[in-house]
Coordinates of C-alpha atoms in Angstrom, one line a residue:
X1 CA 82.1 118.3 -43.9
X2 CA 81.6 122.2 -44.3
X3 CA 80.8 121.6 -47.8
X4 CA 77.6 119.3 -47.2
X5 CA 76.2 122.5 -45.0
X6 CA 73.6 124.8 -46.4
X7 CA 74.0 129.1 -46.0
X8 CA 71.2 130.1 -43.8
X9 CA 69.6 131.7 -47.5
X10 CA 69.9 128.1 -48.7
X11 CA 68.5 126.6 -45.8
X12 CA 65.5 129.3 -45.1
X13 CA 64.4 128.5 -49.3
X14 CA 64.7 124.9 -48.5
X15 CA 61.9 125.1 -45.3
X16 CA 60.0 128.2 -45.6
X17 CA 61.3 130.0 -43.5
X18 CA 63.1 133.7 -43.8
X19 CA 66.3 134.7 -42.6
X20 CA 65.2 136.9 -40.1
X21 CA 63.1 134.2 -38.7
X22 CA 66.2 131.7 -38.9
X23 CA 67.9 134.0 -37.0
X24 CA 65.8 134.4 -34.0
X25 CA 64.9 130.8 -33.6
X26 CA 68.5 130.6 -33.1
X27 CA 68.8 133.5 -30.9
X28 CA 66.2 131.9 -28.5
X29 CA 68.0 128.6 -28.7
X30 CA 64.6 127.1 -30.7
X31 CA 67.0 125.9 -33.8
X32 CA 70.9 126.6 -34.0
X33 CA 73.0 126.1 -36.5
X34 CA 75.7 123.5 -36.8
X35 CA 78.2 126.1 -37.7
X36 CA 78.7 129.6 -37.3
X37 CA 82.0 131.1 -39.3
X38 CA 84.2 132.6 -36.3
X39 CA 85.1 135.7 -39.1
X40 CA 82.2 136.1 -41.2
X41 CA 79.3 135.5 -38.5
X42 CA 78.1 133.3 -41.3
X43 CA 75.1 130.6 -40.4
X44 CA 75.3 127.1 -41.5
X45 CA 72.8 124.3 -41.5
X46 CA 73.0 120.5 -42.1
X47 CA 70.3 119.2 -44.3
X48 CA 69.3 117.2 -41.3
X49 CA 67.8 119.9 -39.7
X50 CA 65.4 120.7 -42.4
X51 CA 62.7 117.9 -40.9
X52 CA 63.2 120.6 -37.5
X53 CA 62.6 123.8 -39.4
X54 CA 59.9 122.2 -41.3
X55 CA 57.9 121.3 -38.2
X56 CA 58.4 124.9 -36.4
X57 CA 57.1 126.8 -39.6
X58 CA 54.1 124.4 -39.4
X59 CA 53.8 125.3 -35.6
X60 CA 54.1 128.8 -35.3
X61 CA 51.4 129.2 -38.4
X62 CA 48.6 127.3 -35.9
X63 CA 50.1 129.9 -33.6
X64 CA 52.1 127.9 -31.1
X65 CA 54.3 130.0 -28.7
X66 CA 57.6 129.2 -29.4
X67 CA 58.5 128.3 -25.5
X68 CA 56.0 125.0 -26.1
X69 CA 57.6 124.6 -29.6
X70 CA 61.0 124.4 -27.9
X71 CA 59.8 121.7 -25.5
X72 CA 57.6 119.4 -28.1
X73 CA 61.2 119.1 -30.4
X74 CA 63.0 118.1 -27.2
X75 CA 60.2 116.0 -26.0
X76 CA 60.5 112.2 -26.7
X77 CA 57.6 110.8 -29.0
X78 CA 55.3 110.2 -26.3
X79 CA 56.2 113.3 -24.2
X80 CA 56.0 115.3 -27.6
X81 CA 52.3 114.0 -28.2
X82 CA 51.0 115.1 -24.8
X83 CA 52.3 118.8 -25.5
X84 CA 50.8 118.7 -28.5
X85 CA 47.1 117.7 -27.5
X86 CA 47.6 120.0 -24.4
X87 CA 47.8 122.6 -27.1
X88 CA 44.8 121.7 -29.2
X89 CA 42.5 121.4 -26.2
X90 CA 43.4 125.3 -25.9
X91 CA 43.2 126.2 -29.6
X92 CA 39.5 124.2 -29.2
X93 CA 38.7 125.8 -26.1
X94 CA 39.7 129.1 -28.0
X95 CA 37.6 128.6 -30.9
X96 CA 34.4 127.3 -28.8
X97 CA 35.1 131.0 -27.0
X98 CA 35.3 132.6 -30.1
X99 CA 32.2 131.0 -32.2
X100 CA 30.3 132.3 -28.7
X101 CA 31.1 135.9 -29.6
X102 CA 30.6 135.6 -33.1
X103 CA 26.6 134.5 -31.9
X104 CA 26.3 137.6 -29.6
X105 CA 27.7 140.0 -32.3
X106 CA 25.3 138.1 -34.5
X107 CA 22.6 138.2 -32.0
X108 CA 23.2 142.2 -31.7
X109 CA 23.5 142.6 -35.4
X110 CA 20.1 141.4 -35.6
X111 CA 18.2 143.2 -32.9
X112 CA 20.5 145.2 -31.1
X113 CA 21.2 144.8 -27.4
X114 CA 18.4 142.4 -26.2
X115 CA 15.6 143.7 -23.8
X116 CA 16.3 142.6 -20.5
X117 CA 14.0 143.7 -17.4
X118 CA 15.5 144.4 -14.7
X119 CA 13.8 145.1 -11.2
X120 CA 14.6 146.7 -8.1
X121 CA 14.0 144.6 -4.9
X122 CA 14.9 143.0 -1.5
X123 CA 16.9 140.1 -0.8
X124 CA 16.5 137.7 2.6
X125 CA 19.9 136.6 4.3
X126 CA 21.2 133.5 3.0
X127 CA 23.2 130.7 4.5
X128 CA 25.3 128.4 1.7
X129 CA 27.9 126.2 2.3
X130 CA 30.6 127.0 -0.2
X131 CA 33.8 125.5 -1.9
X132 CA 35.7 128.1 -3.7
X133 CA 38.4 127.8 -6.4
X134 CA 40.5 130.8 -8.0
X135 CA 40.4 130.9 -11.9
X136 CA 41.2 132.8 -15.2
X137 CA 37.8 134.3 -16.7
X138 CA 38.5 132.1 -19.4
X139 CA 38.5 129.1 -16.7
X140 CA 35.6 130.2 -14.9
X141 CA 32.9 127.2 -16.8
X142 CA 35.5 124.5 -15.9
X143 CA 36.5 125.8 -12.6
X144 CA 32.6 125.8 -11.7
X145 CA 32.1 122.3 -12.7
X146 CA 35.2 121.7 -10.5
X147 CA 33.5 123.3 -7.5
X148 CA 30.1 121.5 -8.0
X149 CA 32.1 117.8 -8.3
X150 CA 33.7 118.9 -4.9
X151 CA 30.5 120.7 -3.4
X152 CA 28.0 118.0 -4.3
X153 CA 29.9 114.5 -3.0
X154 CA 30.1 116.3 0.9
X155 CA 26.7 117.1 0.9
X156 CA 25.7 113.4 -0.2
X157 CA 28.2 111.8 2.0
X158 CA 27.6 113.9 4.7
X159 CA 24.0 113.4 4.6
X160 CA 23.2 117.6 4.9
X161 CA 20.0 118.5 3.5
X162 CA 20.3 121.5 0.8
X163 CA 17.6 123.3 -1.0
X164 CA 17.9 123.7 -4.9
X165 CA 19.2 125.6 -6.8
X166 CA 23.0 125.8 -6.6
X167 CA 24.2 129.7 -6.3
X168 CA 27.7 130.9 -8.0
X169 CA 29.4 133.9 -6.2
X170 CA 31.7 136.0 -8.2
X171 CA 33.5 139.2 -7.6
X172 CA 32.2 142.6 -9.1
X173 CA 35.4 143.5 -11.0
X174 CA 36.8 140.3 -13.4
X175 CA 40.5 140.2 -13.0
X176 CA 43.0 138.5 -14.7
X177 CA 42.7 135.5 -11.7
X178 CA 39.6 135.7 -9.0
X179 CA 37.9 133.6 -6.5
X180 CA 34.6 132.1 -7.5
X181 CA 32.6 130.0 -5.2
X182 CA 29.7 127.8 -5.8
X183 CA 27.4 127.6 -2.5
X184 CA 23.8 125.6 -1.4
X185 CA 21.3 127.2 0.9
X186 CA 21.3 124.7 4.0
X187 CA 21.1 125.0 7.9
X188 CA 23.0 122.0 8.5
X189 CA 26.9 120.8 8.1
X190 CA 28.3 123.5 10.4
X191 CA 32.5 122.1 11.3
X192 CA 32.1 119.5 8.3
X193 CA 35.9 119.5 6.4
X194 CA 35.8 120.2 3.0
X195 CA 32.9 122.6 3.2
X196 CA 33.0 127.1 4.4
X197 CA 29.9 128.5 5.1
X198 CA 28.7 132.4 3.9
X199 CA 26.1 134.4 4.8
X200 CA 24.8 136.4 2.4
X201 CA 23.2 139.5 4.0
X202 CA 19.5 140.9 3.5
X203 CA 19.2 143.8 1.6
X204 CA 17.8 145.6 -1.5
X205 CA 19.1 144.1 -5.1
X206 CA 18.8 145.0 -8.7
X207 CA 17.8 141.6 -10.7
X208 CA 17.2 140.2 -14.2
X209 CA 17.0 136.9 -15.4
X210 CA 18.9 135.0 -18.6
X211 CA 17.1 133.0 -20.7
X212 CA 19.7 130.8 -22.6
X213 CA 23.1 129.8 -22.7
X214 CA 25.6 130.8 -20.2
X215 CA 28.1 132.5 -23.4
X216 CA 25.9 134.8 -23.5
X217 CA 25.5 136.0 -19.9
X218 CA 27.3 139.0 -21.0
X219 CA 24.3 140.2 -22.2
X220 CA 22.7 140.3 -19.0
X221 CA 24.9 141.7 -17.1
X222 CA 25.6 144.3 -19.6
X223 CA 22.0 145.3 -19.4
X224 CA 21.9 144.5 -15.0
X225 CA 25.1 146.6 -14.5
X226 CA 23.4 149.9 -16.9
X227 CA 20.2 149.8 -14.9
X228 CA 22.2 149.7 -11.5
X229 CA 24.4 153.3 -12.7
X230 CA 21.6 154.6 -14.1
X231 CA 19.7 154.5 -11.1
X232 CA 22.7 156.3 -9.2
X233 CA 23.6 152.6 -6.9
X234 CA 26.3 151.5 -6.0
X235 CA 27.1 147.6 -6.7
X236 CA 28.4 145.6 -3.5
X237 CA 29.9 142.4 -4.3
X238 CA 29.5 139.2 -4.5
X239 CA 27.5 139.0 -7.8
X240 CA 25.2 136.4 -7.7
X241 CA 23.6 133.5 -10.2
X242 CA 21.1 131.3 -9.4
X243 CA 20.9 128.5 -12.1
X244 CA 17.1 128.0 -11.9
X245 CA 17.5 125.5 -15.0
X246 CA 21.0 124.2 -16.4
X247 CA 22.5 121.2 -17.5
X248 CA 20.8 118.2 -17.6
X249 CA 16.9 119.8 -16.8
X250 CA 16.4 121.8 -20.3
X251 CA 18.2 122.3 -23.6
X252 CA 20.5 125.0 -23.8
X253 CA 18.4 127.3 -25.1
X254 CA 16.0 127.4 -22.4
X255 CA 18.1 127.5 -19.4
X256 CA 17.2 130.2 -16.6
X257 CA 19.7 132.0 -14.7
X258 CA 18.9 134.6 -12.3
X259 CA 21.1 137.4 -12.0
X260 CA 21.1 139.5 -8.7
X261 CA 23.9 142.3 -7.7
X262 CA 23.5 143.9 -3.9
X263 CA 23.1 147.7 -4.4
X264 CA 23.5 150.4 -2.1
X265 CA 22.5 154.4 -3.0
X266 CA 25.5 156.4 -3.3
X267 CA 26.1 159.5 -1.1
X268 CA 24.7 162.7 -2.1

């Protein structure tokens, strides 16, 4: 039987692989040999396994962690299939995050950092019922959508009057998971499950407004947040966006988003 089994430099020609890599994969469990010489240490591998190898060198070159390659060859077909589209929705929602960068570094090749005016100003207190929802940066697009398609279905059930537009709330400092919330001004729907209310206090702001898609907030707030320091204020959470026009109103190019960050002076 020994003799049908391929050396590990056999076997690592045969699938593309190197020895070193051979050798790992078997450390973490990923792909073991058949046999392993008690004297010499020596790796052997049945031609069988070649189909195995093959499909983790094709794996780990789209970048697959090796944890979710373990599971997809253990996986039954079906199983197998759902671990792999879980993966390409990430590697798609990866690329869609990375051609966004690539227009902003475009978009500052061109002109530089875009001209953004910012103003100083005074804020009335607001009441919004919220929903919030803790998310990866990353996560922060889907998780809002989440929040509105939980947000919007009390209010129309519930029959509570809200005045447009929808506000997001986010913390000042964006950590590896936060709480977001997405809130409408209303006086009604005090005690109604499913909803918290927030008051937002009064008091003076620094402001901007964002022209175009929400990729490129960045932008904004990198502009909002050097006008705030530069003035010598101090920036109080929450951060605040107004979506004036989104989705569904405008195409992506023209929709408004008002930026507004609570400032206080610093002490002397």
């Amino acid at each position: 039987m020994y003799e049908e089994l391929l050396t590990i430099g056999r076997f690592a020609r045969l699938c593309r692989l190197s020895i070193k890599q051979l050798r790992h994969y078997d450390e973490t469990g990923l792909l073991a040999p058949v046999h392993v010489d008690a004297h010499s240490g020596y790796r052997y591998y049945a031609p069988e396994q070649a189909r195995d190898a093959l499909t983790v060198a094709l794996l780990r070159e789209m970048d697959l962690p090796l944890a979710v390659i373990a599971q997809a060859l253990a996986a039954e077909p079906e199983s197998r299939a759902r671990i792999l589209r879980a993966e390409r929705d990430r590697l798609a929602e990866r690329i869609s995050r990375d051609q966004a960068r690539l227009e902003m570094l475009e978009r500052l090749a061109e002109g530089g950092l875009p001209g953004y005016e910012v103003t100083m100003g005074r804020e009335p207190e607001r009441r919004l019922a919220v929903v919030r929802a803790v998310c990866a940066f990353e996560e922060i697009g889907e998780t809002f959508g989440a929040c509105v398609g939980r947000l919007m279905p009390v209010l129309g059930k519930e029959g509570i009057a809200w005045e447009p537009p929808l506000w997001g709330l986010y913390p000042l400092d964006l950590e590896e998971r936060m709480e977001i919330a997405v809130g409408a001004r209303t006086s009604q729907g005090e005690g109604t499950p499913g909803l918290e209310f927030q008051t937002l206090p009064g008091g003076p702001v620094a402001e901007t407004v964002h022209i175009g898609s929400y990729v490129q907030l960045p932008l904004a707030y990198n502009a909002l947040f050097a006008a705030v320091h530069e003035r010598g204020l101090r920036p109080q959470a929450p951060v605040r966006e107004v979506y004036l026009v989104g989705p569904g109103e405008a195409p992506q190019e023209e929709w408004m988003t008002r930026l507004i960050i609570p400032v206080q002076e610093t002490a002397a």
